Short mmCIF file of C-alpha atoms and ligand atoms in Angstrom, two decimals:
data_model
loop_
_atom_site.label_atom_id
_atom_site.label_comp_id
_atom_site.label_asym_id
_atom_site.label_seq_id
_atom_site.Cartn_x
_atom_site.Cartn_y
_atom_site.Cartn_z
CA UNK A 678 109.90 34.77 148.19
CA UNK A 679 111.07 35.47 151.71
CA UNK A 680 109.47 33.46 154.69
CA UNK A 681 107.67 36.34 156.27
CA UNK A 682 106.01 37.02 153.00
CA UNK A 683 104.35 33.63 153.31
CA UNK A 684 100.72 33.60 152.85
CA UNK A 685 98.50 32.52 155.93
CA UNK A 686 97.80 29.30 153.89
CA UNK A 687 101.23 27.94 154.35
CA UNK A 688 101.27 28.59 158.12
CA UNK A 689 100.92 25.19 159.68
CA UNK A 690 99.16 24.59 162.82
CA UNK A 691 102.03 25.02 165.26
CA UNK A 692 104.08 27.70 163.33
CA UNK A 693 102.91 31.33 163.02
CA UNK A 694 105.00 33.63 160.47
CA UNK A 695 105.41 37.08 161.73
CA UNK A 696 104.13 39.88 159.45
CA UNK A 697 103.48 42.93 161.60
CA UNK A 698 105.86 44.04 164.27
CA UNK A 699 104.78 43.13 167.72
CA UNK A 700 106.58 46.49 168.88
CA UNK A 701 105.29 49.05 166.62
CA UNK A 702 102.88 47.52 164.09
CA UNK A 703 105.03 48.24 160.95
CA UNK A 704 105.47 45.64 158.22
CA UNK A 705 108.78 46.78 156.75
CA UNK A 706 111.43 44.24 157.44
CA UNK A 707 115.01 43.76 156.74
CA UNK A 708 116.09 40.19 156.30
CA UNK A 709 119.20 39.75 158.49
CA UNK A 710 119.99 36.15 158.60
CA UNK A 711 118.62 32.78 157.84
CA UNK A 712 119.79 29.42 159.59
CA UNK A 713 117.51 27.16 157.65
CA UNK A 714 115.44 24.73 159.58
CA UNK A 715 116.79 23.92 163.05
CA UNK A 716 115.00 21.72 165.76
CA UNK A 717 114.19 23.18 169.15
CA UNK A 718 116.86 24.27 171.19
CA UNK A 719 115.96 22.35 174.31
CA UNK A 720 114.28 19.33 172.48
CA UNK A 721 116.52 16.77 173.70
CA UNK A 722 115.67 13.45 172.37
CA UNK A 723 115.25 10.16 174.50
CA UNK A 724 117.58 7.38 172.91
CA UNK A 725 114.40 5.52 172.20
CA UNK A 726 112.83 8.44 170.18
CA UNK A 727 112.43 8.19 166.51
CA UNK A 728 114.91 10.37 164.92
CA UNK A 729 112.87 10.47 161.87
CA UNK A 730 109.82 12.29 163.69
CA UNK A 731 112.03 15.05 165.04
CA UNK A 732 110.78 18.36 163.67
CA UNK A 733 112.71 21.41 162.74
CA UNK A 734 111.48 24.85 162.19
CA UNK A 735 112.89 27.82 160.13
CA UNK A 736 115.34 29.93 162.24
CA UNK A 737 115.41 33.42 160.65
CA UNK A 738 115.99 36.86 161.98
CA UNK A 739 114.45 39.95 160.64
CA UNK A 740 114.90 43.81 161.59
CA UNK A 741 111.94 46.04 161.87
CA UNK A 742 112.82 49.31 159.78
CA UNK A 743 110.53 51.31 161.82
CA UNK A 744 111.64 50.29 165.47
CA UNK A 745 114.72 48.10 164.94
CA UNK A 746 113.18 45.26 166.89
CA UNK A 747 114.95 41.99 165.80
CA UNK A 748 112.57 39.20 165.48
CA UNK A 749 112.31 35.75 164.46
CA UNK A 750 110.08 35.27 161.45
CA UNK A 751 108.67 31.76 162.88
CA UNK A 752 106.88 31.76 166.14
CA UNK A 753 106.40 28.11 167.39
CA UNK A 754 103.37 27.45 169.32
CA UNK A 755 104.27 27.82 172.95
CA UNK A 756 102.38 24.39 173.79
CA UNK A 757 105.03 22.70 171.60
CA UNK A 758 107.91 24.65 172.66
CA UNK A 759 107.64 24.52 176.21
CA UNK A 760 105.74 20.87 176.64
CA UNK A 761 108.74 19.09 177.49
CA UNK A 762 110.72 22.01 179.00
CA UNK A 763 114.21 20.62 180.36
CA UNK A 764 115.68 24.04 181.03
CA UNK A 765 116.34 24.68 184.66
CA UNK A 766 118.11 27.64 185.89
CA UNK A 767 121.75 26.66 186.05
CA UNK A 768 122.81 25.89 189.45
CA UNK A 769 125.92 27.94 189.30
CA UNK A 770 127.89 30.29 191.34
CA UNK A 771 127.66 33.01 188.45
CA UNK A 772 123.80 32.87 188.47
CA UNK A 773 123.24 32.72 192.36
CA UNK A 774 125.69 35.90 192.59
CA UNK A 775 123.55 37.55 189.73
CA UNK A 776 120.29 36.85 191.51
CA UNK A 777 121.39 38.39 194.57
CA UNK A 778 122.59 41.50 192.61
CA UNK A 779 119.08 41.82 190.98
CA UNK A 780 117.27 41.65 194.40
CA UNK A 781 119.85 44.19 196.07
CA UNK A 782 119.49 46.47 193.19
CA UNK A 783 115.67 46.56 193.58
CA UNK A 784 116.34 47.21 197.24
CA UNK A 785 118.81 49.87 197.21
CA UNK A 786 118.17 51.71 194.17
CA UNK A 787 114.43 51.42 193.69
CA UNK A 788 113.52 51.38 197.52
CA UNK A 789 111.85 47.83 197.51
CA UNK A 790 110.98 47.17 201.10
CA UNK A 791 110.04 44.50 203.45
CA UNK A 792 106.45 43.14 202.89
CA UNK A 793 106.22 44.52 199.46
CA UNK A 794 104.80 42.18 196.73
CA UNK A 795 107.17 40.76 194.19
CA UNK A 796 105.60 38.95 191.11
CA UNK A 797 107.65 36.95 188.89
CA UNK A 798 106.86 35.67 185.55
CA UNK A 799 108.81 32.74 184.29
CA UNK A 800 109.95 31.99 187.91
CA UNK A 801 111.31 28.49 186.91
CA UNK A 802 112.44 26.72 190.11
CA UNK A 803 112.08 29.95 192.59
CA UNK A 804 115.66 30.84 193.00
CA UNK A 805 115.31 34.47 192.25
CA UNK A 806 112.19 34.95 194.39
CA UNK A 807 114.06 33.22 197.28
CA UNK A 808 116.81 35.89 196.95
CA UNK A 809 114.21 38.49 197.08
CA UNK A 810 112.98 36.97 200.24
CA UNK A 811 116.39 36.71 201.66
CA UNK A 812 117.71 40.28 200.63
CA UNK A 813 114.57 42.37 201.09
CA UNK A 814 111.98 40.42 203.09
CA UNK A 815 109.52 40.74 200.32
CA UNK A 816 106.32 38.66 199.82
CA UNK A 817 106.68 36.63 196.76
CA UNK A 818 104.65 34.98 193.93
CA UNK A 819 105.88 33.06 191.00
CA UNK A 820 104.00 32.49 187.74
CA UNK A 821 105.44 29.86 185.49
CA UNK A 822 103.37 27.64 183.00
CA UNK A 823 105.91 24.69 183.27
CA UNK A 824 104.02 22.58 185.96
CA UNK A 825 107.09 20.46 186.89
CA UNK A 826 109.06 23.70 187.79
CA UNK A 827 106.35 25.22 189.48
CA UNK A 828 106.10 22.07 191.72
CA UNK A 829 109.65 22.19 192.57
CA UNK A 830 109.12 26.03 193.48
CA UNK A 831 106.29 25.26 195.56
CA UNK A 832 108.37 22.45 197.43
CA UNK A 833 111.05 25.07 198.16
CA UNK A 834 108.36 27.21 199.87
CA UNK A 835 107.85 29.61 196.93
CA UNK A 836 104.02 29.96 195.97
CA UNK A 837 103.79 29.60 192.32
CA UNK A 838 100.86 29.81 189.80
CA UNK A 839 101.26 27.13 187.16
CA UNK A 840 100.27 29.59 184.17
CA UNK A 841 101.39 32.12 181.66
CA UNK A 842 101.34 35.60 182.89
CA UNK A 843 98.74 37.54 180.64
CA UNK A 844 96.29 40.33 181.55
CA UNK A 845 93.88 37.65 182.94
CA UNK A 846 96.36 36.18 185.27
CA UNK A 847 97.53 39.72 186.28
CA UNK A 848 93.92 40.75 187.17
CA UNK A 849 93.58 37.28 189.12
CA UNK A 850 96.67 38.02 191.11
CA UNK A 851 95.82 41.58 191.90
CA UNK A 852 92.40 40.34 193.33
CA UNK A 853 93.82 37.97 195.35
CA UNK A 854 97.16 39.18 196.42
CA UNK A 855 96.92 43.03 195.94
CA UNK A 856 98.88 44.88 193.75
CA UNK A 857 102.79 44.52 193.11
CA UNK A 858 105.54 46.89 193.85
CA UNK A 859 107.69 44.88 191.34
CA UNK A 860 106.84 42.55 188.56
CA UNK A 861 109.87 40.87 187.37
CA UNK A 862 110.53 38.91 184.04
CA UNK A 863 114.21 37.50 183.89
CA UNK A 864 114.76 35.98 180.36
CA UNK A 865 111.32 35.31 179.73
CA UNK A 866 109.99 38.72 177.90
CA UNK A 867 111.88 38.00 174.76
CA UNK A 868 109.93 34.69 174.58
CA UNK A 869 106.71 36.45 174.52
CA UNK A 870 104.70 36.93 171.23
CA UNK A 871 101.80 39.05 172.56
CA UNK A 872 103.74 41.54 174.47
CA UNK A 873 100.91 44.09 174.40
CA UNK A 874 98.67 41.68 176.51
CA UNK A 875 101.61 41.27 178.96
CA UNK A 876 102.19 44.88 179.23
CA UNK A 877 98.64 45.57 179.86
CA UNK A 878 98.59 43.25 182.55
CA UNK A 879 101.69 44.29 184.26
CA UNK A 880 100.21 47.89 184.13
CA UNK A 881 97.32 46.86 185.85
CA UNK A 882 98.89 44.93 188.52
CA UNK A 883 101.62 47.37 189.40
CA UNK A 884 101.16 49.86 192.36
CA UNK A 885 101.50 53.54 191.19
CA UNK A 886 104.93 53.62 191.84
CA UNK A 887 105.92 50.00 191.26
CA UNK A 888 108.34 48.94 188.64
CA UNK A 889 108.06 46.46 185.71
CA UNK A 890 111.46 45.14 185.39
CA UNK A 891 112.80 42.80 182.56
CA UNK A 892 116.10 41.14 181.87
CA UNK A 893 116.45 40.40 178.29
CA UNK A 894 119.59 39.72 175.92
CA UNK A 895 120.57 43.07 174.75
CA UNK A 896 120.62 43.32 170.77
CA UNK A 897 123.80 45.54 170.77
CA UNK A 898 125.55 42.68 172.75
CA UNK A 899 124.11 40.11 170.28
CA UNK A 900 125.69 41.97 167.28
CA UNK A 901 129.01 43.22 169.02
CA UNK A 902 129.88 40.06 170.81
CA UNK A 903 128.61 38.05 167.98
CA UNK A 904 126.38 35.80 170.49
CA UNK A 905 124.51 34.41 167.40
CA UNK A 906 123.97 31.26 168.99
CA UNK A 907 121.68 32.82 171.49
CA UNK A 908 119.15 32.87 168.62
CA UNK A 909 116.80 29.93 168.84
CA UNK A 910 112.98 29.54 168.63
CA UNK A 911 112.53 30.52 172.29
CA UNK A 912 113.94 34.16 171.84
CA UNK A 913 111.18 35.75 169.50
CA UNK A 914 112.68 39.30 170.22
CA UNK A 915 115.89 41.02 170.65
CA UNK A 916 115.65 44.32 171.98
CA UNK A 917 117.39 47.63 171.64
CA UNK A 918 116.79 50.24 174.67
CA UNK A 919 115.13 52.54 172.08
CA UNK A 920 112.78 49.61 170.89
CA UNK A 921 111.78 48.97 174.44
CA UNK A 922 111.31 52.60 175.12
CA UNK A 923 108.87 52.92 172.15
CA UNK A 924 107.20 49.74 173.18
CA UNK A 925 106.56 50.89 176.93
CA UNK A 926 105.33 54.27 175.90
CA UNK A 927 102.71 52.60 173.63
CA UNK A 928 101.33 50.92 176.71
CA UNK A 929 101.12 53.57 179.29
CA UNK A 930 104.64 52.80 180.92
CA UNK A 931 107.81 55.00 181.06
CA UNK A 932 111.27 53.47 180.83
CA UNK A 933 113.02 54.53 184.06
CA UNK A 934 116.26 52.72 184.15
CA UNK A 935 118.72 50.26 182.68
CA UNK A 936 121.77 48.26 183.80
CA UNK A 937 123.79 46.28 181.54
CA UNK A 938 124.80 42.92 182.62
CA UNK A 939 127.22 40.20 181.66
CA UNK A 940 124.93 37.23 182.01
CA UNK A 941 123.93 35.07 179.07
CA UNK A 942 126.37 36.71 176.76
CA UNK A 943 125.30 40.29 177.44
CA UNK A 944 121.85 41.35 178.74
CA UNK A 945 120.12 44.46 179.99
CA UNK A 946 117.85 44.87 183.09
CA UNK A 947 115.42 47.48 182.11
CA UNK A 948 112.74 48.97 184.40
CA UNK A 949 109.53 50.79 183.49
CA UNK A 950 107.11 52.66 185.75
CA UNK A 951 103.69 53.47 185.17
CA UNK A 952 103.38 56.95 183.09
CA UNK A 953 101.14 58.37 185.66
CA UNK A 954 103.72 57.17 188.48
CA UNK A 955 106.47 59.19 190.13
CA UNK A 956 109.38 57.63 188.20
CA UNK A 957 111.32 59.72 185.75
CA UNK A 958 113.77 58.36 183.06
CA UNK A 959 117.23 58.30 184.23
CA UNK A 960 120.30 59.48 182.47
CA UNK A 961 121.53 56.02 181.88
CA UNK A 962 118.73 55.22 179.58
CA UNK A 963 119.12 58.40 177.65
CA UNK A 964 122.98 57.55 177.07
CA UNK A 965 122.25 54.25 175.93
CA UNK A 966 119.45 55.43 173.45
CA UNK A 967 121.94 57.95 172.13
CA UNK A 968 124.86 55.30 171.75
CA UNK A 969 122.55 53.01 169.76
CA UNK A 970 121.76 55.72 167.44
CA UNK A 971 125.36 56.85 167.07
CA UNK A 972 126.58 53.12 166.81
CA UNK A 973 124.24 52.72 163.64
CA UNK A 974 121.73 50.35 165.06
CA UNK A 975 119.05 51.97 163.48
CA UNK A 976 120.23 51.18 159.93
CA UNK A 977 120.37 48.15 157.73
CA UNK A 978 124.23 48.40 157.56
CA UNK A 979 124.95 47.17 161.09
CA UNK A 980 122.93 44.09 160.59
CA UNK A 981 124.22 43.25 157.29
CA UNK A 982 127.81 43.33 158.81
CA UNK A 983 126.64 41.08 161.64
CA UNK A 984 125.24 38.27 159.04
CA UNK A 985 128.51 38.42 157.53
CA UNK A 986 130.63 37.93 160.57
CA UNK A 987 128.26 35.05 161.80
CA UNK A 988 128.82 33.29 158.74
CA UNK A 989 132.47 33.70 158.64
CA UNK A 990 132.70 32.57 162.52
CA UNK A 991 130.75 29.46 161.93
CA UNK A 992 133.03 28.54 158.92
CA UNK A 993 135.99 29.00 160.96
CA UNK A 994 134.66 27.06 164.11
CA UNK A 995 133.79 24.07 161.69
CA UNK A 996 137.13 24.16 160.21
CA UNK A 997 138.85 24.27 163.41
CA UNK A 998 137.02 21.25 164.97
CA UNK A 999 137.24 19.23 161.93
CA UNK A 1000 140.85 20.02 161.61
CA UNK A 1001 141.27 18.83 165.09
CA UNK A 1002 139.37 15.82 164.54
CA UNK A 1003 141.40 14.95 161.11
CA UNK A 1004 144.61 15.19 163.37
CA UNK A 1005 143.16 12.42 165.40
CA UNK A 1006 142.22 14.23 168.44
CA UNK A 1007 139.03 13.50 170.44
CA UNK A 1008 136.66 16.43 170.84
CA UNK A 1009 133.39 16.77 173.17
CA UNK A 1010 131.11 19.30 173.99
CA UNK A 1011 130.91 21.18 177.43
CA UNK A 1012 127.36 22.22 178.55
CA UNK A 1013 124.56 21.01 176.35
CA UNK A 1014 123.16 24.57 176.42
CA UNK A 1015 120.15 25.68 174.31
CA UNK A 1016 122.90 28.00 172.54
CA UNK A 1017 124.67 24.82 171.73
CA UNK A 1018 121.86 23.46 169.92
CA UNK A 1019 121.91 26.42 167.49
CA UNK A 1020 125.76 26.43 167.31
CA UNK A 1021 125.96 22.79 166.42
CA UNK A 1022 123.26 22.67 164.01
CA UNK A 1023 124.10 25.76 161.85
CA UNK A 1024 127.75 25.09 162.04
CA UNK A 1025 127.01 21.61 160.93
CA UNK A 1026 128.66 19.76 163.76
CA UNK A 1027 127.31 16.70 164.99
CA UNK A 1028 128.21 13.14 166.37
CA UNK A 1029 130.61 12.94 163.61
CA UNK A 1030 133.09 15.29 165.24
CA UNK A 1031 131.73 15.21 169.03
CA UNK A 1032 131.69 12.12 170.94
CA UNK A 1033 129.67 13.46 173.60
CA UNK A 1034 128.60 16.43 175.62
CA UNK A 1035 128.65 16.73 179.10
CA UNK A 1036 126.01 18.38 181.10
CA UNK A 1037 125.22 18.96 184.90
CA UNK A 1038 121.44 19.09 184.36
CA UNK A 1039 119.91 15.60 185.25
CA UNK A 1040 116.96 16.20 182.81
CA UNK A 1041 119.40 16.28 179.98
CA UNK A 1042 121.65 13.27 181.01
CA UNK A 1043 121.09 10.09 178.85
CA UNK A 1044 119.35 11.98 176.24
CA UNK A 1045 120.59 13.15 172.71
CA UNK A 1046 121.22 16.65 171.63
CA UNK A 1047 118.31 18.20 169.24
CA UNK A 1048 119.19 17.71 165.71
CA UNK A 1049 122.77 16.56 166.15
CA UNK A 1050 122.15 13.43 168.27
CA UNK A 1051 125.26 13.60 170.51
CA UNK A 1052 124.90 11.68 173.70
CA UNK A 1053 124.56 13.74 176.84
CA UNK A 1054 126.66 12.58 179.80
CA UNK A 1055 126.97 13.42 183.54
CA UNK A 1056 130.44 14.89 183.95
CA UNK A 1057 130.84 11.99 186.40
CA UNK A 1058 130.34 9.38 183.66
CA UNK A 1059 132.93 10.51 181.59
CA UNK A 1060 135.73 7.70 181.79
CA UNK A 1061 138.27 9.09 179.43
CA UNK A 1062 138.68 12.90 179.06
CA UNK A 1063 138.86 14.21 175.54
CA UNK A 1064 141.54 16.02 174.25
CA UNK A 1065 139.28 19.22 173.50
CA UNK A 1066 136.30 20.27 174.87
CA UNK A 1067 134.00 22.83 172.75
CA UNK A 1068 132.48 25.22 175.37
CA UNK A 1069 128.78 25.11 174.48
CA UNK A 1070 127.92 27.12 177.70
CA UNK A 1071 130.65 29.88 176.98
CA UNK A 1072 128.51 32.31 179.24
CA UNK A 1073 130.13 30.42 182.12
CA UNK A 1074 133.46 30.50 180.62
CA UNK A 1075 135.26 31.81 183.65
CA UNK A 1076 133.71 29.74 185.99
CA UNK A 1077 133.96 26.62 184.20
CA UNK A 1078 137.81 27.34 183.04
CA UNK A 1079 138.59 27.85 186.82
CA UNK A 1080 136.73 24.55 187.76
CA UNK A 1081 138.51 22.76 184.99
CA UNK A 1082 142.06 23.94 185.75
CA UNK A 1083 143.19 20.49 186.36
CA UNK A 1084 141.69 19.31 182.97
CA UNK A 1085 143.43 22.21 181.21
CA UNK A 1086 146.82 21.43 182.96
CA UNK A 1087 146.90 17.77 182.52
CA UNK A 1088 144.66 16.88 179.38
CA UNK A 1089 143.84 19.45 176.80
CA UNK A 1090 142.14 22.44 175.88
CA UNK A 1091 138.77 24.26 175.60
CA UNK A 1092 137.52 25.70 172.27
CA UNK A 1093 135.72 29.00 173.10
CA UNK A 1094 133.24 29.49 169.91
CA UNK A 1095 132.48 33.33 170.01
CA UNK A 1096 133.14 35.98 169.42
CA UNK A 1097 135.76 33.89 167.28
CA UNK A 1098 137.03 30.56 167.78
CA UNK A 1099 139.89 30.52 170.28
CA UNK A 1100 141.68 27.67 171.92
CA UNK A 1101 142.28 27.87 175.62
CA UNK A 1102 145.13 25.54 177.20
CA UNK A 1103 147.36 25.58 179.99
CA UNK A 1104 146.81 26.71 183.83
CA UNK A 1105 143.75 29.07 184.30
CA UNK A 1106 143.98 30.85 187.66
CA UNK A 1107 141.05 30.51 189.79
CA UNK A 1108 139.30 33.67 190.64
P1 TYD B 2185 122.53 28.08 180.10
O1 TYD B 2185 123.69 28.95 180.40
O2 TYD B 2185 121.63 27.95 180.99
O3 TYD B 2185 122.05 28.40 178.70
P2 TYD B 2185 121.15 28.25 177.70
O4 TYD B 2185 120.13 29.25 177.68
O5 TYD B 2185 121.92 28.44 176.50
O6 TYD B 2185 120.56 26.69 177.69
O7 TYD B 2185 123.12 26.56 179.65
C1 TYD B 2185 124.25 26.15 180.29
C2 TYD B 2185 124.24 24.57 180.23
O8 TYD B 2185 125.45 24.19 180.74
C3 TYD B 2185 123.21 24.04 181.07
O9 TYD B 2185 122.59 22.91 180.49
C4 TYD B 2185 124.17 23.70 182.54
C5 TYD B 2185 125.35 23.37 181.71
N1 TYD B 2185 126.49 23.46 182.67
C6 TYD B 2185 127.32 22.39 183.01
O10 TYD B 2185 127.45 21.39 182.36
N2 TYD B 2185 128.51 22.65 183.68
C7 TYD B 2185 128.75 23.82 184.51
O11 TYD B 2185 129.55 24.08 185.20
C8 TYD B 2185 127.84 24.90 184.14
C9 TYD B 2185 127.92 26.24 184.70
C10 TYD B 2185 126.75 24.74 183.26
ZN1 ZN B 2186 108.61 47.76 164.78
#
């Protein structure tokens, strides 16, 4: 029996198993890939935590044969998933530049103007909204259920509701602040199970010519670049543009525009306007939808090939790392990313192979990686550099390799895990 056929009786209190497609309502699924049970990607342990009590949940991807939504089978209760949320938007050059780009795009292409209201769901510590305030002079409001993050944002001058964005929140915001010219969700929409309620809320909160803009990992990039480690319990959905287009039109919205982005291994910034508003669908949207069809993304074969490549890359990576360790080399992880949790757990790499992981996030330092229990160190606490770093934050490869050119020149190499494991050594010119 496949997991998504589980009867409701087997659904425990914190996991819901998907039967109906959250986009189109179909129940016809293709099983794409199953990684077995994996702990939560951001569930870093305290050294004093009992390892025996660490929970793991099924991590499996299915594809809807009707609309080609890629979905996880297991939806972990957000209360469990985000209770101890250690994810903070990376304090990196790459991300700061990206956030400025998003704000400038809204200003230059979509005419966002001074004084317009921008509401962001999943606003984290407020960096993106600060970029909007700076580039546009917009009024800003964040919505983020993680109280610790909402407080940090408030301290930085970004008003933030410590809440989930749903239709009730949207109504309350409209009542108190008026309608929004832009509702933005960067890397949060793919985390949402009840997308219908969020879209209903967004539609109500938007001005007639406002835009609902989301940034999500692009299913085509996931498949083409083999970014399979971006599969973890927080990411419930991987969208094609054609799938989103179908979703928007079901909820009184029209797809307006799309922009492909390099962040997080390949993402799309997709904007939708009210179906009764003035925005029309851009040529870029039509072209991508046609390319998805022509590229085979509406058929099973594309996803079967993906699963085969994932298994091969994983086996190659494990062989490479174990080979280096067997030769007496010391290997450590670089960037204790959420992606890293998937990668290490499904490839079977643990503290047997990796001595430690470095990470710049204070909330992760001094803790252990989920499932694999590798100690996380601040980069400054590494007393002796290893021979190789496995780059678990490969989405920042360029920035990191440039920053670590001295290590590369004087010590050793970086193993970049995807799309296929490669070892980078020697001088890397700074950008
Ligand atoms: P991130 O890209 O935010 O992705 P994920 O969603 O997979 O967690 O994770 C990157 C991690 O890498 C984050 O914990 C911060 C860390 N990091 C470093 O340790 N050094 C660096 O130079 C950069 C850019 C990130
Ligand atoms: Zn569907």
